[in-house]
Structures are given as structure tokens and as C-alpha cells.
Coordinates of C-alpha atoms in Angstrom, one line a residue:
M1 CA 0.0 0.0 0.0
L2 CA 1.3 3.4 -1.0
S3 CA -0.2 6.3 0.9
L4 CA 0.1 10.1 0.7
A5 CA 0.8 11.7 4.1
H6 CA -1.0 15.0 4.8
L7 CA 2.3 16.8 5.6
T8 CA 3.3 16.5 1.9
F9 CA 0.6 19.0 1.1
M10 CA -0.2 20.4 4.5
H11 CA -2.0 23.5 3.1
A12 CA -4.5 21.2 1.4
G13 CA -7.9 20.5 3.0
P14 CA -8.9 16.9 3.3
L15 CA -11.0 16.9 0.1
E16 CA -8.2 18.4 -1.9
L17 CA -5.7 16.0 -0.5
I18 CA -7.9 13.0 -1.5
S19 CA -8.1 14.5 -5.1
L20 CA -4.3 14.9 -5.2
A21 CA -3.7 11.3 -3.9
E22 CA -6.1 10.0 -6.6
A23 CA -4.3 12.0 -9.3
G24 CA -0.9 10.8 -8.1
G25 CA -2.0 7.1 -8.2
F26 CA -1.7 6.6 -4.4
D27 CA -3.7 3.8 -2.7
A28 CA -4.4 5.7 0.5
V29 CA -4.1 9.0 2.4
G30 CA -3.3 10.1 5.9
L31 CA -5.3 13.0 7.3
R32 CA -4.2 15.5 10.0
L33 CA -7.0 15.9 12.6
I34 CA -5.2 17.6 15.4
D35 CA -2.3 20.1 15.5
P36 CA 0.8 18.5 17.0
A37 CA 1.5 21.7 19.0
P38 CA 1.1 21.4 22.8
E39 CA -2.3 22.9 22.7
G40 CA -3.5 20.2 20.3
R41 CA -6.2 22.1 18.5
F42 CA -8.6 20.0 16.5
F43 CA -8.9 20.5 12.7
P44 CA -12.3 21.4 11.4
I45 CA -13.0 17.9 10.1
V46 CA -13.3 16.8 13.8
T47 CA -16.0 19.3 14.6
D48 CA -17.8 19.5 11.2
A49 CA -20.1 16.6 10.7
G50 CA -21.0 17.7 7.1
L51 CA -17.3 17.9 6.1
R52 CA -16.8 14.4 7.6
R53 CA -19.6 13.1 5.4
E54 CA -18.1 14.7 2.3
V55 CA -14.7 13.2 3.1
K56 CA -16.1 9.7 3.7
A57 CA -18.0 9.9 0.4
S58 CA -14.9 11.2 -1.4
L59 CA -12.8 8.3 0.0
Q60 CA -15.4 5.8 -1.2
T61 CA -15.7 7.3 -4.6
S62 CA -12.0 7.5 -5.2
G63 CA -11.4 4.0 -3.8
L64 CA -8.7 5.3 -1.5
T65 CA -8.4 4.1 2.1
L66 CA -7.3 6.0 5.2
L67 CA -4.0 4.7 6.4
D68 CA -3.8 6.9 9.5
V69 CA -4.9 10.0 11.3
E70 CA -2.5 12.4 13.0
A71 CA -0.7 13.9 14.8
V72 CA -0.9 13.1 18.5
W73 CA 2.3 14.3 20.2
L74 CA 2.9 13.1 23.8
W75 CA 4.0 16.4 25.5
P76 CA 4.3 16.6 29.3
Q77 CA 0.8 18.2 29.4
T78 CA -0.9 15.7 27.0
Q79 CA -4.1 14.2 28.4
P80 CA -5.0 11.2 26.2
Q81 CA -8.6 11.1 27.3
L82 CA -9.2 14.4 25.6
L83 CA -8.2 12.9 22.2
R84 CA -11.4 10.8 21.9
P85 CA -12.9 13.0 19.3
V86 CA -9.9 12.3 17.1
L87 CA -10.4 8.6 17.5
E88 CA -14.1 8.9 16.9
T89 CA -13.5 10.8 13.6
G90 CA -10.8 8.4 12.5
A91 CA -13.0 5.4 13.1
E92 CA -15.9 7.0 11.3
L93 CA -13.7 7.5 8.2
G94 CA -12.2 4.0 8.4
A95 CA -8.7 4.9 9.6
R96 CA -6.4 2.0 10.2
N97 CA -3.9 3.8 12.5
L98 CA -3.4 6.7 14.9
L99 CA 0.0 8.4 14.5
V100 CA 1.6 9.2 17.8
A101 CA 5.0 11.0 18.3
G102 CA 6.8 11.5 21.6
N103 CA 8.2 14.8 23.0
D104 CA 8.2 14.2 26.7
P105 CA 11.5 14.1 28.6
D106 CA 9.9 11.9 31.3
R107 CA 10.3 8.4 29.9
N108 CA 7.9 6.7 32.3
R109 CA 5.2 9.2 31.7
M110 CA 5.6 9.0 27.9
T111 CA 5.4 5.2 28.1
D112 CA 2.3 5.3 30.2
R113 CA 0.6 7.8 27.9
L114 CA 1.5 5.8 24.8
A115 CA -0.1 2.8 26.5
E116 CA -3.2 4.8 27.2
C117 CA -3.4 6.0 23.6
C118 CA -3.1 2.5 22.4
S119 CA -5.9 1.3 24.7
M120 CA -8.2 4.0 23.5
A121 CA -7.3 3.3 19.8
R122 CA -8.1 -0.4 20.3
E123 CA -11.7 0.6 21.3
Y124 CA -12.1 2.0 17.8
G125 CA -10.4 -0.9 16.0
M126 CA -7.3 1.1 15.2
G127 CA -3.6 0.5 15.6
V128 CA -1.0 3.0 16.6
G129 CA 2.1 4.1 14.6
F130 CA 4.7 5.3 17.1
E131 CA 7.1 7.7 15.4
F132 CA 10.5 8.9 16.5
I133 CA 11.9 12.3 15.3
P134 CA 15.5 13.2 15.9
Y135 CA 14.8 16.8 17.1
T136 CA 12.4 15.7 19.8
A137 CA 12.7 13.8 23.1
L138 CA 11.9 10.6 21.2
N139 CA 14.9 10.8 19.0
S140 CA 16.0 7.4 17.8
L141 CA 14.8 4.0 16.6
L142 CA 16.2 2.2 19.6
Y143 CA 14.7 4.6 22.1
A144 CA 11.3 4.3 20.5
S145 CA 11.6 0.5 20.3
S146 CA 12.4 0.3 24.0
I147 CA 9.4 2.5 25.0
L148 CA 7.1 0.5 22.7
K149 CA 8.2 -2.7 24.3
D150 CA 7.6 -1.3 27.8
A151 CA 4.2 -0.1 26.8
G152 CA 3.2 -3.6 26.0
Q153 CA 0.4 -2.9 23.5
D154 CA -0.3 -5.4 20.8
N155 CA -2.0 -2.8 18.5
A156 CA 1.1 -0.6 18.4
G157 CA 4.1 -0.6 16.1
L158 CA 7.0 1.7 15.0
L159 CA 6.4 4.2 12.3
V160 CA 9.9 4.6 10.8
D161 CA 10.6 7.6 8.6
A162 CA 13.5 7.3 6.1
L163 CA 14.6 10.8 6.8
H164 CA 14.3 10.6 10.6
L165 CA 16.2 7.3 10.6
N166 CA 19.1 8.8 8.6
R167 CA 19.3 12.1 10.5
S168 CA 19.2 10.3 13.9
G169 CA 22.4 8.4 12.9
G170 CA 20.7 5.2 11.9
D171 CA 20.5 3.2 8.7
A172 CA 18.7 0.3 7.1
S173 CA 20.8 -2.2 9.0
D174 CA 19.4 -0.9 12.2
L175 CA 15.9 -1.2 10.9
A176 CA 16.5 -4.7 9.7
A177 CA 17.7 -5.7 13.2
I178 CA 14.4 -4.7 14.8
D179 CA 11.9 -7.4 15.6
P180 CA 9.6 -7.3 12.5
G181 CA 6.6 -7.5 14.8
L182 CA 7.5 -4.1 16.3
V183 CA 7.3 -2.3 12.9
A184 CA 3.9 -0.9 11.7
Y185 CA 4.7 1.0 8.5
G186 CA 7.2 3.5 7.0
H187 CA 7.4 7.1 5.8
L188 CA 9.2 7.6 2.5
C189 CA 11.0 10.6 1.1
D190 CA 14.5 11.6 -0.2
A191 CA 16.9 14.2 0.9
P192 CA 20.6 15.3 0.4
A193 CA 23.0 12.7 1.7
A194 CA 24.6 15.4 4.0
S195 CA 22.6 16.4 7.1
P196 CA 21.9 20.1 7.5
G197 CA 23.1 19.8 11.1
E198 CA 21.1 19.8 14.3
D199 CA 19.7 23.3 13.9
G200 CA 18.4 22.6 10.5
L201 CA 16.6 19.3 11.1
R202 CA 13.2 20.6 11.8
T203 CA 13.2 23.0 8.8
E204 CA 14.4 20.2 6.5
A205 CA 11.7 17.8 7.7
R206 CA 8.9 20.3 7.3
E207 CA 9.7 22.0 4.0
A208 CA 12.9 20.8 2.3
R209 CA 12.4 17.1 1.6
L210 CA 12.7 15.6 -1.8
Y211 CA 10.8 13.0 -3.8
P212 CA 12.4 9.5 -4.1
G213 CA 15.3 9.5 -6.5
D214 CA 16.1 13.2 -6.2
G215 CA 18.4 12.9 -3.2
G216 CA 21.1 10.8 -1.6
L217 CA 19.3 8.6 0.9
S218 CA 19.6 4.8 0.6
L219 CA 15.9 4.3 0.0
S220 CA 16.1 0.9 -1.7
A221 CA 17.9 -0.4 1.4
F222 CA 15.4 1.2 3.6
L223 CA 12.4 -0.4 1.8
S224 CA 14.2 -3.8 1.8
A225 CA 14.7 -3.5 5.6
L226 CA 11.0 -2.9 6.2
P227 CA 9.1 -6.1 7.0
P228 CA 7.3 -7.5 4.0
G229 CA 3.8 -6.2 3.4
R230 CA 4.1 -3.1 5.5
P231 CA 2.5 0.1 4.1
V232 CA 4.6 3.1 3.1
A233 CA 3.5 6.7 3.0
L234 CA 5.1 9.5 1.1
E235 CA 5.8 12.3 3.5
A236 CA 7.8 14.9 1.5
P237 CA 6.8 18.5 2.1
S238 CA 9.0 20.5 -0.2
R239 CA 9.4 23.9 -1.8
A240 CA 11.6 22.5 -4.6
Y241 CA 8.9 21.5 -7.0
G242 CA 7.0 24.6 -7.7
D243 CA 3.4 25.6 -6.9
N244 CA 1.3 23.3 -9.1
D245 CA 0.1 20.7 -6.5
L246 CA -1.5 18.5 -9.2
E247 CA 1.7 18.2 -11.1
K248 CA 3.6 17.7 -7.9
A249 CA 1.3 14.9 -6.8
R250 CA 1.7 13.1 -10.1
R251 CA 5.5 13.5 -10.0
A252 CA 5.6 12.3 -6.5
G253 CA 3.4 9.3 -7.1
A254 CA 5.4 8.3 -10.2
A255 CA 8.7 8.6 -8.3
C256 CA 7.4 6.4 -5.4
R257 CA 6.1 3.7 -7.8
A258 CA 9.3 3.6 -9.7
L259 CA 11.3 3.1 -6.5
L260 CA 8.9 0.4 -5.2
A261 CA 9.0 -1.4 -8.5
S262 CA 12.8 -1.4 -8.6
V263 CA 13.0 -2.9 -5.1
T264 CA 10.4 -5.5 -5.9
R265 CA 12.4 -6.6 -9.0
S266 CA 15.8 -6.7 -7.2

């Protein structure tokens, strides 16, 4: 399954994102329902029943599925019980996963709140993709793996982003060494081989990624290290490809499919 993550076209509303995913030949989308900032404001789709009906109808018409809803960040002040409207919306739209990232320096609290999110997601028939990001408190594959193990939730797995894996000092061999049962899905993008340095990581991740084949990351090795059958989502926000979102979606989708085909053949 090839999905289009919302961050790739973060300015697009949910209906526009679905249209872009369809034009790009993607199989699924991810939708942002809550702002990842500490305040965690809901996006309009959570509070607007009419918009939810339109989105559900658009998904059905297009044949796309909803890989995940995002982005729940575990800050020190996060209260998982307040996230129920996100889960209700995700379940109504048929989401498979809730994306959760960690930015709490208290390891035990982050572990407990991850477990609470997983328990709530299970009520709605959803899994949890737990994502590490190198410029946050949850900054590496190994750290995220250890917290996931301690949380002990069978509906949770790691969401491994190719850029974040590289910029945290990891590589495909580290991913291949992880218990396959701990890996839920992957995020795909390209980037220059050289890191922008610690101060530039956030900016690069949010607006300077590249489409597969346009950078220097070892994406074939990354995909080969993902356990078989795991979905991948393109998360590649970029200012490098102009302002025509439709053309960008088509170019991105073609680049992803070419990469996936090359890995399948090899």
C-alpha cells in the first residue's frame, strides 16, 4: 500500500488531499485531525459533521483508504482522554492507525501515555504508529523501540521515517535488526546525503524534503529492511517542485512507484 501523508501537502484541505492522492496514483491517504503543538487544537473535520460526510464519500468514490490520522504528540501536558474526538472521527472515516509521536523528557510518563493512547485506539479498531523524530525527546529508533516494548500494547508498532532514521544516525541495517513485529509502517522521502546539522533538522523535515530518486538517501535499502507487506506513505513536504500541486502529486506518485518497482524486482 502506498499512501500520501498530509504533511506532503499540508496546506490542502482533506477533500483536496484526496483528489491529489487520486491524481498521483496513491492507494491511501493520511489525514491530519489535530495540530501537533502542545495545545493540540482539532482541525475542522473533527467538529464539522458535514465535512466528515463529504470526506467519507470522497474516499469511497476514489477507492482510497485512510492509512492513518494524525498527529498526536505526547507532550508533558498531554491528556490522552481528551483525544477521543480524534479517534471517533478516525473510526468514522475508516482509519487503520493513529499516528503518535513523543516529545516528553519523562520516559515513564511517555510510556504510560502511549499505552493509554493504544488502549483507546483499540476501542475503535485502530492501531498506533509510534514515530521517533531526531529533534524531539523521542529521538531514535532504539529509544522508540524500548518504549514501545515497555508499553506492551499489541496494537502498536513503530512508524519509521526514512529521513528521521538517517538524520538520527541510523540506517537500514538498524531497521533490519528490529523485531519485525515491532514495525507498523514506513514514511518515504528523499533528501541530500549530508545532514543540515542539528539546527536545520526541523526545517528540513517540514519544508525541504525531496521525492524518491532526487536525493542521496539509501531508499532501496530502507524499503528492503521494512518487514514484508508493511504500508509506506510519502511524507515529502518541499518547496523544490513549484506551486502546481496536481503536477507535484503526479510526479511524487510516479517517483514512489518507480522506486517500489525497482525494489520488488531486485
